[in-house]
Amino acid sequence: MKLRDITIRAGRSLKHAKARTLLTSLAIGVGAFTIVLSLAVGAGGRQYAANIISSNTNEKALYNISPKQDGVDSSKPKKYTNAQIANYGGYEMVLLRQSDLDKMAKVDGVKSVMPYFTVSPKYVTREGQEKYQASIEPFQSEVKLEYAAGNANDIDKDSIIIPDDYREALGFKNASDAIGKKVQIIIEKGGSNPLDPEIKAFEYNIVGVNKKPAVAINGGTTLQMTSGNMKIINDYNLQGTPTYGTYLSASVMAKDDVDVDTVKTNLDKAGYESKTAEDLMGFIFQFINVLQAILIGFGALAVLTSVFGIINTQYISVLERTQQIGLMKALGMRRRDVGRLFKLEAAWVGFLGGSIGSILAVAGGTIANPIISKALKIGDVSLIVFEPLSVAVVVVGLVVVSVVSGILPARKAAKLNPIEALRTE
Amino acid sequence: MIEVKNVTKTYGKKNNAFVALDNVSFTIPDGASVAILGKSGSGKSTLMHAISGLDKPEKGEIIIDGKNILALNQKAIDKFRSRTISFIFQSFFVQANESCYDNVSLPLEISGTAVNRRKKRIEDALTAVELLDKKKSRARDLSGGQKQRLAVARAIVGNPRILFADEPTGNLDSATGQVVEDLLFGYNKDNDVTLIVVTHDPDLAKRCDIQIHIKDGKIESIEGNE
Ligand SMILES: Nc1ncnc2c1ncn2[C@@H]1O[C@H](COP(=O)(O)OP(=O)(O)OP(=O)(O)O)[C@@H](O)[C@H]1O
Ligand SMILES: [Mg+2]
């Protein structure tokens, strides 16, 4: 018997049991729906993360550089070292000194070293306005900011970039109104009496107002100025304190013709840990992958349940059609072909369920996408991205699973003795 | 020519053993019509199943066209059944959900007949049993007589050389039974096809060239009309 004829007959017997076929395939459909949606969420999440990373990192850069602490077990008492240690919410960091930065600059393959540190001024204000708390970061040209007005092209020692929220708080009607105006950063002098601290006002021109971006981690909430400016106010802020002349971490740019991983190894040999953009990405991707795996797990559970549904339905179908099977075998239908007929019926059920589930998932995801993006305020970004190939793989996979589920009932059908089968009235 | 030689079929084992066919031998010439007669439980269906390769007696030979079908492998037996023989059953066994056309199409699909050659043969078979106008009707909507005529169409569509009929008129009233009988004997005469009918009906048996009487699994007598 030709495969084409078997396929058509299989489809026809399913058509004759519409309700049963539909219900059985809906069980698979639930699994298909969950899996297709999980894959789409994973793909969307990865795309979103890749966007964030590419707009916040440079592939030639190494980040979070800190001195290596070999064999440190955080659960045991630590030996005293001479290193400067800062404690951030229980997480201890060994700080970098200028000497470390100089040492890094000499490491093979390093183009430039940039210390990373934040300054928390006493407050930020401008004439006739309220005082606000703030945090200042060094401006990094590789981090793409979106500007509501102005830009960072002419950033110099007198310049500052403020987020749009501060623009509003500081009483500017709109972003372009703020450009060229002055803001004051009030810094406490290091080592002065905390009850009556000595303070100093530093004044800067606003050159840019940045929007809260769709895909950036920083830049949305901190004020930014050149690294040199920050060093001046930071030194003023920390003079006479133990952390004077230290930095939280640093980033390094690799030379254009040197691989970042080579530089990473070289830094490691010099005694510094660092992370490439890829290392940072890996962490986010791992998180997304775990999340996706959990969702797919639920889908797989639904598929597993539907496997028993298929086996059960197919067994009942074999029993109901004993006579038909007997007749077909009496007319010379091969055992193999009888088995194929029932396996193909299972395949149709899997195809139907897979298609229904996938179509619903794509439709639901497409409708939900703008709603989710709006709710999360991430702008015009899709968090659910359907890849036609993965949808196709899911449908094909479910067809295979269904065929496998159909094997036992199909074998029962193939083994039926035609004489016995034809005796049943 | 069909030669049945010393065929013995036993059901069950040892103490429960029951001999359904006991050393049965006879010969049927090509194109003959044969009636197998006997009381209920005498072994008529068992004999028919053996000759058609559905059942395997443990002893004896059944030689059709010089080949012992009891010695064939499953693949060859399936091929023999789909190419050489055909069945009509007392309870029709038409597929209720399918159209008449698809019912008749089944043997052609099983034997792997090319798609483009099927339509004419199916329509010819339906015409022969006067059901062409019901081509698209579902088999469940047919009357009993029509169902058996459909079964005849399904049996003859593949041009078999031997036609088996187990009580073909058993479930029909005499008038409808007569129509089916006429179809079978007409086909037998016109196409020189061997017809083997299992029946209780003495009138039907009389129309056959040969009558084989069975009693308790043994041949009681063989009569010829020639
Ligand atoms: N699978 C089986 N196992 C045991 N005994 C069987 C089996 N099949 C048939 N028999 C027995 O073999 C004998 C012959 O059965 P068979 O079906 O050939 O009778 P029959 O002549 O066709 O009767 P009927 O006219 O009622 O159809 C019966 O006594 C029956 O009980
Ligand atoms: Mg019988």
XYZ file of C-alpha atoms and ligand atoms in Angstrom:
683
model
C 0.000 0.000 0.000
C 1.294 3.444 -0.902
C 2.184 5.886 1.862
C -0.002 8.495 0.184
C -3.081 6.252 0.413
C -2.340 5.358 4.024
C -1.960 9.036 4.904
C -5.272 9.924 3.265
C -7.073 7.031 4.991
C -5.548 8.059 8.325
C -6.747 11.632 7.850
C -10.198 10.402 6.870
C -10.671 8.218 9.940
C -9.756 11.180 12.120
C -12.310 13.300 10.281
C -14.926 10.718 11.160
C -14.150 11.159 14.865
C -13.896 14.950 14.879
C -14.631 15.638 18.545
C -12.225 12.984 19.771
C -9.464 14.080 17.404
C -9.862 17.702 18.405
C -9.837 16.985 22.144
C -6.783 14.745 21.905
C -4.899 17.277 19.837
C -5.886 20.136 22.151
C -3.932 18.428 24.920
C -0.844 18.565 22.709
C -1.847 22.077 21.727
C -1.437 23.239 25.323
C 2.119 21.900 25.305
C 2.852 23.442 21.906
C 1.439 26.785 23.076
C 3.622 26.850 26.179
C 6.784 25.724 24.421
C 6.427 28.065 21.451
C 5.738 30.989 23.772
C 8.687 30.105 26.038
C 11.001 29.926 23.048
C 9.700 33.282 21.830
C 10.140 34.877 25.262
C 13.668 33.443 25.471
C 14.536 34.706 21.992
C 13.050 38.111 22.795
C 14.858 38.264 26.135
C 18.183 37.361 24.562
C 17.706 39.944 21.836
C 16.793 42.562 24.418
C 19.781 41.649 26.569
C 22.117 41.731 23.571
C 20.774 45.208 22.801
C 21.352 46.385 26.347
C 24.838 44.982 26.353
C 25.869 46.388 22.997
C 24.644 49.826 23.994
C 26.394 49.688 27.356
C 29.581 47.883 26.595
C 32.352 47.855 24.110
C 33.573 44.564 22.789
C 37.152 45.806 23.056
C 36.764 46.637 26.738
C 37.396 44.765 29.975
C 35.280 45.708 32.964
C 35.053 45.332 36.733
C 38.769 45.011 37.147
C 39.831 44.242 40.694
C 42.874 42.699 42.327
C 42.763 38.924 42.592
C 42.123 37.470 46.024
C 43.321 33.921 45.820
C 41.775 31.322 48.072
C 39.569 33.677 50.001
C 36.698 31.897 51.699
C 34.106 34.452 52.715
C 32.706 32.185 55.434
C 35.995 32.109 57.382
C 37.830 34.842 59.260
C 40.135 36.667 56.902
C 43.779 37.434 57.317
C 44.653 41.072 57.638
C 46.067 42.580 54.490
C 47.292 46.011 53.761
C 44.841 46.394 50.873
C 42.082 48.961 50.949
C 38.777 47.240 51.283
C 35.391 48.771 50.780
C 32.249 47.109 52.034
C 29.157 47.417 49.889
C 26.123 45.789 51.451
C 28.220 43.001 52.886
C 30.109 42.524 49.634
C 33.743 43.354 50.090
C 35.767 44.848 47.305
C 39.441 45.404 47.256
C 39.919 48.927 45.968
C 42.337 49.960 43.265
C 45.038 52.532 43.794
C 46.736 54.814 41.322
C 49.703 52.415 41.385
C 47.390 49.614 40.234
C 46.165 51.749 37.358
C 49.739 52.503 36.324
C 50.582 48.815 36.496
C 47.594 47.926 34.330
C 48.511 50.515 31.734
C 51.828 48.723 31.250
C 50.178 45.311 30.731
C 50.663 43.918 27.224
C 47.842 44.838 24.847
C 46.274 47.530 27.002
C 45.459 50.736 25.141
C 43.995 52.776 27.972
C 42.877 52.449 31.576
C 39.878 54.234 32.994
C 39.144 54.178 36.705
C 35.541 53.736 37.684
C 34.151 55.462 40.733
C 31.017 57.260 41.772
C 30.740 60.449 43.736
C 27.792 61.156 45.982
C 27.644 64.900 46.478
C 25.895 66.379 49.504
C 23.306 67.715 47.117
C 22.664 69.164 43.673
C 20.848 72.410 43.109
C 20.674 75.630 41.117
C 19.753 79.138 42.002
C 16.263 79.516 43.412
C 15.565 75.743 43.354
C 15.280 72.904 45.878
C 18.231 70.717 46.849
C 18.362 67.140 45.526
C 20.384 64.034 46.269
C 22.343 62.700 43.342
C 25.042 60.339 42.202
C 27.718 61.173 39.653
C 29.413 58.800 37.211
C 32.242 59.296 34.771
C 31.063 59.881 31.201
C 31.920 56.943 28.928
C 31.863 57.647 25.229
C 31.083 54.020 24.298
C 27.833 54.062 26.265
C 25.199 55.351 23.916
C 22.892 57.876 25.494
C 19.769 59.270 23.951
C 19.550 62.990 24.329
C 16.369 65.008 24.794
C 18.501 68.082 24.072
C 22.192 68.821 23.560
C 24.871 66.136 23.318
C 28.252 65.117 24.664
C 30.319 66.148 21.651
C 31.909 69.131 23.390
C 32.050 67.769 26.908
C 34.870 69.467 28.831
C 35.936 70.315 32.357
C 33.038 72.715 32.817
C 30.343 70.396 31.490
C 27.733 68.156 33.023
C 25.063 65.851 31.578
C 21.862 65.527 33.552
C 18.952 63.068 33.219
C 15.594 64.427 32.183
C 14.149 63.733 35.660
C 16.686 66.161 37.191
C 15.975 68.694 34.440
C 12.352 68.720 35.552
C 13.193 68.734 39.286
C 15.597 71.612 38.830
C 12.817 73.689 37.327
C 13.620 73.787 33.597
C 10.478 73.978 31.454
C 11.901 71.710 28.770
C 15.128 69.997 27.805
C 16.446 72.628 25.379
C 15.743 75.291 27.998
C 18.306 73.625 30.285
C 21.183 73.610 27.804
C 23.915 76.081 28.734
C 22.426 76.762 32.186
C 24.434 76.237 35.366
C 23.968 73.658 38.138
C 25.797 73.491 41.456
C 27.281 70.347 42.960
C 27.831 70.730 46.687
C 30.637 68.527 48.006
C 31.564 67.851 51.608
C 35.242 68.242 52.388
C 36.836 64.950 53.379
C 37.842 64.584 57.003
C 35.788 67.560 58.216
C 33.610 67.382 61.298
C 30.508 65.392 60.319
C 28.272 67.566 62.532
C 29.422 70.779 60.900
C 31.026 69.787 57.638
C 32.990 72.141 55.488
C 31.405 72.272 52.052
C 32.274 73.629 48.635
C 30.091 74.354 45.582
C 31.321 73.296 42.138
C 29.513 74.839 39.179
C 28.986 73.233 35.766
C 27.229 74.035 32.473
C 24.576 71.637 31.273
C 25.604 70.379 27.809
C 23.158 67.520 27.491
C 19.857 66.257 28.858
C 19.494 62.514 28.378
C 16.235 60.630 28.082
C 15.527 57.518 30.065
C 16.624 55.075 27.397
C 14.810 51.937 26.256
C 17.841 49.720 26.383
C 20.466 51.020 28.798
C 21.256 50.163 32.369
C 22.929 53.367 33.407
C 22.667 56.934 32.211
C 19.046 57.151 33.193
C 19.451 58.210 36.786
C 22.971 59.525 37.318
C 24.642 62.784 36.450
C 27.706 62.437 34.260
C 30.864 64.446 33.795
C 34.386 63.881 32.573
C 36.592 61.553 34.501
C 39.012 64.417 35.187
C 36.314 66.590 36.771
C 35.188 63.712 38.899
C 38.705 63.140 40.126
C 38.863 66.720 41.343
C 35.636 66.575 43.334
C 36.331 63.019 44.444
C 39.725 64.001 45.817
C 38.146 66.960 47.604
C 35.519 64.619 49.004
C 37.912 61.931 50.170
C 41.022 63.859 51.209
C 42.232 62.817 54.591
C 40.042 59.679 54.601
C 41.324 56.106 54.248
C 39.770 55.694 50.808
C 41.585 58.721 49.395
C 43.207 57.909 46.069
C 41.344 54.654 45.572
C 38.852 53.502 42.979
C 36.016 50.969 43.034
C 37.200 49.349 39.862
C 38.517 50.185 36.460
C 37.945 49.348 32.855
C 40.593 48.751 30.257
C 40.480 49.116 26.506
C 42.368 46.547 24.496
C 44.526 47.699 21.597
C 42.665 47.444 18.293
C 44.800 44.574 17.016
C 44.797 42.597 20.274
C 42.141 40.131 21.294
C 40.302 41.027 24.525
C 40.732 37.520 25.841
C 44.502 37.820 25.440
C 44.422 41.039 27.429
C 42.267 39.333 30.034
C 44.901 36.613 30.414
C 47.669 39.200 30.618
C 45.770 41.140 33.306
C 45.239 37.914 35.180
C 48.978 37.245 35.133
C 49.544 40.769 36.454
C 47.136 39.964 39.302
C 43.851 41.502 38.213
C 40.485 39.923 37.570
C 38.450 41.348 34.737
C 35.322 40.672 32.746
C 34.872 40.987 29.016
C 31.594 42.219 27.579
C 30.917 38.578 26.738
C 31.421 37.528 30.375
C 28.847 40.107 31.412
C 26.476 38.952 28.663
C 26.925 35.333 29.647
C 25.492 36.030 33.056
C 22.358 37.677 31.687
C 21.924 34.985 29.046
C 22.294 32.266 31.627
C 19.523 33.883 33.630
C 17.254 34.069 30.584
C 18.072 30.490 29.608
C 17.213 29.169 33.063
C 13.925 31.070 33.002
C 13.163 29.717 29.555
C 14.074 26.169 30.577
C 11.579 26.351 33.451
C 8.820 27.517 31.088
C 9.669 24.816 28.563
C 9.569 22.330 31.432
C 5.911 23.190 31.984
C 5.275 22.720 28.282
C 7.055 19.383 28.309
C 4.871 18.306 31.222
C 1.784 19.151 29.179
C 3.199 17.167 26.247
C 3.914 14.208 28.531
C 0.300 14.255 29.719
C -0.936 14.387 26.162
C 1.230 11.378 25.289
C -0.964 9.268 27.560
C -3.991 10.881 25.971
C -2.828 9.777 22.530
C -1.983 6.251 23.647
C -5.393 5.917 25.277
C -7.328 7.344 22.330
C -5.446 5.210 19.846
C -6.033 2.048 21.881
C -9.762 2.773 21.971
C -9.667 3.478 18.263
C -8.001 0.117 17.584
C -10.650 -1.665 19.668
C -13.488 0.161 17.945
C -12.112 -0.637 14.529
C -11.195 -4.266 15.103
C -13.503 -5.298 12.273
C -12.084 -2.745 9.867
C -8.547 -3.860 10.663
C -9.582 -7.503 10.181
C -11.122 -6.723 6.816
C -8.071 -4.797 5.638
C -5.771 -7.618 6.668
C -8.050 -10.215 5.035
C -7.835 -8.172 1.828
C -4.065 -8.522 1.982
C -2.984 -5.350 3.747
C 0.488 -5.821 5.149
C 1.107 -5.770 8.876
C 3.569 -2.935 8.388
C 0.945 -0.882 6.553
C -1.695 -1.440 9.244
C 0.841 -0.215 11.810
C 1.646 2.771 9.629
C -2.021 3.660 9.338
C -2.341 4.041 13.099
C 1.004 5.768 13.499
C 0.019 8.246 10.818
C -3.259 8.914 12.603
C -1.225 9.741 15.688
C 1.025 11.916 13.518
C -2.011 13.841 12.241
C -3.175 14.398 15.817
C 0.289 15.693 16.733
C 0.419 17.939 13.684
C -3.035 19.326 14.398
C -2.279 19.932 18.083
C 1.129 21.422 17.316
C -0.340 23.747 14.708
C -3.283 24.855 16.844
C -1.011 25.531 19.825
C 1.582 27.367 17.721
C -0.991 29.492 15.932
C -2.594 30.484 19.234
C 0.833 31.220 20.741
C 1.882 33.405 17.804
C -1.468 35.203 17.779
C -1.467 35.681 21.561
C 2.178 36.765 21.634
C 1.677 39.258 18.826
C -1.275 40.805 20.644
C 0.452 40.786 24.039
C 3.784 42.221 22.831
C 2.856 45.929 22.678
C 0.879 45.622 25.917
C 3.870 44.125 27.780
C 6.329 46.641 26.333
C 4.030 49.441 27.429
C 3.566 48.042 30.924
C 7.334 47.632 31.408
C 7.985 51.072 29.885
C 10.761 49.767 27.677
C 9.666 51.601 24.580
C 9.297 50.082 21.159
C 10.990 46.781 21.975
C 9.592 43.268 21.413
C 10.101 40.917 24.332
C 8.349 38.061 22.508
C 10.127 37.187 19.289
C 8.843 34.237 17.233
C 11.440 32.504 15.102
C 9.732 30.564 12.270
C 12.388 27.856 12.444
C 11.868 27.130 16.139
C 8.069 27.060 15.667
C 8.554 24.555 12.835
C 10.904 22.476 14.984
C 8.307 22.397 17.788
C 5.559 21.214 15.405
C 7.800 18.558 13.843
C 8.965 17.506 17.301
C 5.387 17.053 18.483
C 4.560 15.019 15.380
C 7.481 12.739 16.247
C 6.372 12.494 19.898
C 2.844 11.595 18.740
C 4.092 8.920 16.361
C 6.158 7.413 19.165
C 3.076 7.454 21.423
C 1.146 5.731 18.651
C 3.632 2.853 18.370
C 2.074 0.567 20.996
C -1.539 0.874 19.770
C -0.304 0.557 16.179
C 1.520 -2.639 17.064
C -1.659 -4.000 18.631
C -3.546 -3.244 15.410
C -0.859 -4.826 13.244
C -0.869 -8.008 15.313
C -4.643 -8.535 15.174
C -5.654 -11.907 13.799
C -8.007 -11.208 10.881
C -10.181 -14.244 11.598
C -10.735 -13.220 15.203
C -11.239 -9.622 14.163
C -13.888 -10.560 11.605
C -15.750 -12.731 14.100
C -16.555 -9.741 16.335
C -20.039 -8.622 15.460
C -6.932 -25.355 -10.098
C -7.202 -25.635 -6.325
C -5.922 -28.837 -4.748
C -6.659 -29.467 -1.078
C -4.559 -32.353 0.205
C -4.962 -34.021 3.619
C -5.671 -30.795 5.468
C -6.074 -31.094 9.238
C -6.791 -28.169 11.535
C -6.873 -28.555 15.296
C -7.958 -25.872 17.752
C -6.708 -25.834 21.314
C -4.068 -28.040 22.916
C -3.854 -31.571 24.300
C -6.947 -32.353 26.419
C -8.883 -29.455 24.945
C -7.850 -30.230 21.394
C -10.680 -30.000 18.896
C -10.267 -31.211 15.333
C -12.141 -28.714 13.144
C -10.850 -30.170 9.849
C -9.937 -33.831 9.697
C -7.793 -34.983 6.769
C -9.762 -33.070 4.120
C -8.873 -33.556 0.439
C -10.555 -32.447 -2.805
C -9.883 -30.633 -6.072
C -11.637 -27.635 -7.612
C -11.132 -26.915 -11.333
C -10.619 -23.307 -12.503
C -13.790 -21.330 -13.095
C -15.996 -23.718 -11.148
C -18.668 -22.662 -8.661
C -18.478 -24.615 -5.437
C -20.870 -24.771 -2.489
C -19.573 -25.856 0.904
C -22.472 -27.227 2.930
C -22.873 -28.530 6.431
C -24.415 -27.950 9.826
C -23.361 -25.091 12.028
C -20.000 -25.821 13.594
C -19.098 -28.464 11.011
C -15.987 -26.555 9.856
C -17.140 -24.718 6.703
C -15.677 -21.332 7.641
C -12.517 -22.982 8.894
C -12.067 -24.655 5.514
C -12.645 -21.401 3.665
C -10.119 -19.591 5.887
C -7.556 -22.291 5.171
C -7.996 -22.133 1.381
C -7.744 -18.325 1.464
C -4.551 -18.313 3.532
C -6.155 -16.569 6.527
C -5.590 -19.602 8.698
C -2.771 -22.109 8.856
C -3.761 -25.769 9.260
C -0.952 -27.719 10.855
C -1.096 -30.568 8.336
C -1.669 -30.888 4.606
C -1.157 -28.810 1.464
C -3.290 -26.333 -0.417
C -1.939 -25.969 -3.912
C -3.153 -23.084 -6.010
C -1.537 -22.564 -9.430
C 1.110 -25.104 -8.494
C 2.117 -23.294 -5.283
C 1.461 -24.567 -1.776
C 0.069 -21.460 -0.106
C 0.562 -22.953 3.354
C 4.313 -22.801 2.743
C 4.368 -19.141 1.665
C 5.780 -16.430 3.890
C 3.522 -13.655 5.214
C 4.507 -11.186 2.501
C 3.696 -13.646 -0.265
C 0.394 -14.600 1.385
C -0.592 -10.920 1.679
C 0.226 -10.488 -1.996
C -1.763 -13.623 -2.872
C -4.754 -12.282 -0.948
C -4.626 -8.824 -2.489
C -4.039 -10.008 -6.101
C -5.616 -13.434 -6.498
C -8.566 -13.786 -4.148
C -11.392 -11.809 -2.641
C -14.050 -12.116 0.075
C -17.715 -11.502 0.688
C -18.944 -11.902 4.274
C -22.296 -12.639 5.807
C -22.267 -9.352 7.738
C -21.004 -7.229 4.813
C -18.120 -5.495 6.691
C -18.451 -2.361 4.617
C -16.936 0.760 6.211
C -20.021 2.625 7.414
C -18.354 6.046 7.632
C -16.827 5.976 4.202
C -18.376 6.651 0.842
C -19.206 3.765 -1.498
C -16.400 4.940 -3.745
C -13.815 4.790 -0.943
C -15.070 1.379 0.171
C -14.502 -0.057 -3.281
C -11.177 1.764 -3.577
C -9.665 -0.072 -0.571
C -8.538 -3.308 -2.330
C -6.938 -1.284 -5.136
C -5.056 0.815 -2.584
C -3.905 -2.307 -0.768
C -2.646 -3.921 -3.967
C -0.872 -0.687 -4.866
C -2.775 -0.019 -8.113
C -1.726 3.270 -9.737
C -3.989 6.196 -8.817
C -4.929 7.064 -12.393
C -6.148 3.530 -13.138
C -8.394 3.283 -10.094
C -11.300 5.543 -11.020
C -12.462 3.591 -14.050
C -12.195 0.258 -12.297
C -14.096 1.478 -9.241
C -16.848 2.942 -11.408
C -17.046 -0.248 -13.492
C -17.425 -2.324 -10.320
C -20.106 0.008 -8.949
C -21.903 -0.127 -12.303
C -21.829 -3.935 -12.221
C -23.725 -3.922 -8.903
C -25.923 -0.965 -9.989
C -24.667 1.374 -7.300
C -22.918 3.991 -9.436
C -25.509 6.591 -8.470
C -24.649 5.977 -4.789
C -20.949 6.578 -5.443
C -20.738 9.485 -2.996
C -23.226 8.193 -0.384
C -21.871 6.955 2.879
C -22.133 3.178 3.251
C -24.148 3.481 6.492
C -27.010 5.058 4.536
C -27.424 1.972 2.317
C -30.003 -0.810 2.815
C -28.819 -4.311 3.715
C -29.029 -5.541 0.133
C -27.232 -2.478 -1.140
C -24.486 -3.009 1.438
C -23.938 -6.571 0.229
C -23.919 -5.370 -3.378
C -21.300 -2.833 -2.332
C -19.320 -5.703 -0.781
C -19.584 -7.545 -4.111
C -18.270 -4.475 -5.922
C -15.378 -4.314 -3.461
C -14.712 -8.023 -4.029
C -14.616 -7.846 -7.828
C -12.852 -4.493 -8.340
C -9.402 -6.088 -8.155
C -10.233 -8.748 -10.787
C -9.649 -11.694 -8.442
C -9.324 -15.223 -9.793
C -11.052 -16.816 -6.800
C -14.058 -15.343 -5.003
C -14.928 -16.559 -1.483
C -18.370 -15.902 -0.070
C -19.263 -16.926 3.502
C -23.072 -17.028 3.789
C -23.431 -14.099 1.347
C -27.225 -14.157 1.551
C -27.514 -15.163 5.221
C -28.523 -11.715 6.365
C -30.763 -10.864 3.415
C -34.410 -11.578 2.590
C -34.948 -13.993 -0.285
C -35.637 -11.370 -2.957
C -32.533 -9.292 -2.153
C -30.542 -12.474 -1.637
C -31.537 -13.515 -5.145
C -30.096 -10.309 -6.604
C -26.760 -10.855 -4.857
C -26.720 -14.523 -5.915
C -27.303 -13.525 -9.534
C -24.449 -11.054 -9.329
C -22.066 -13.683 -7.981
C -22.978 -16.383 -10.493
C -22.992 -13.863 -13.332
C -19.495 -12.790 -12.404
C -18.411 -16.414 -12.094
C -19.671 -17.341 -15.570
C -18.677 -14.131 -17.400
C -15.135 -13.919 -16.083
C -14.329 -17.578 -15.572
C -13.660 -16.851 -11.911
C -13.710 -19.656 -9.332
C -16.555 -19.063 -6.868
C -16.517 -20.768 -3.465
C -19.700 -20.222 -1.434
C -20.277 -21.344 2.136
C -24.014 -21.717 2.627
C -26.926 -23.331 4.435
C -29.258 -22.585 1.584
C -29.955 -25.734 -0.553
C -31.346 -23.661 -3.458
C -28.152 -21.626 -3.641
C -26.117 -24.839 -3.368
C -27.999 -26.367 -6.303
C -26.904 -23.530 -8.605
C -23.260 -24.496 -8.006
C -21.283 -26.907 -10.191
C -19.922 -28.775 -7.163
C -21.363 -29.357 -3.668
C -19.008 -30.338 -0.865
C -20.794 -31.634 2.241
C -18.911 -31.421 5.520
C -19.763 -33.100 8.795
C -17.686 -32.786 11.979
C -14.678 -31.639 10.024
C -14.772 -34.503 7.539
C -15.904 -34.600 3.922
C -19.194 -36.433 3.839
C -19.738 -36.322 0.089
C -18.833 -34.351 -3.027
C -21.490 -34.013 -5.721
C -21.138 -32.552 -9.185
C -23.844 -31.155 -11.468
C -22.087 -31.848 -14.741
N -10.458 -20.113 17.384
C -11.116 -21.229 17.684
N -10.817 -21.910 18.813
C -11.458 -23.036 19.144
N -12.408 -23.572 18.398
C -12.777 -22.969 17.251
C -12.130 -21.762 16.854
N -12.679 -21.368 15.665
C -13.622 -22.300 15.368
N -13.672 -23.241 16.314
C -14.544 -24.410 16.310
O -14.372 -25.101 15.082
C -15.608 -25.604 14.643
C -15.847 -25.185 13.206
O -16.076 -23.797 13.174
P -16.549 -23.046 11.872
O -16.569 -21.568 12.152
O -15.715 -23.497 10.755
O -18.027 -23.580 11.694
P -19.064 -23.303 10.519
O -19.262 -24.577 9.836
O -18.594 -22.144 9.726
O -20.371 -22.924 11.336
P -21.460 -21.784 11.006
O -22.332 -22.379 9.974
O -22.173 -21.626 12.294
O -20.739 -20.598 10.585
C -16.662 -25.114 15.614
O -17.028 -26.178 16.463
C -15.983 -24.014 16.377
O -16.446 -23.992 17.702
Mg -19.159 -20.108 9.460
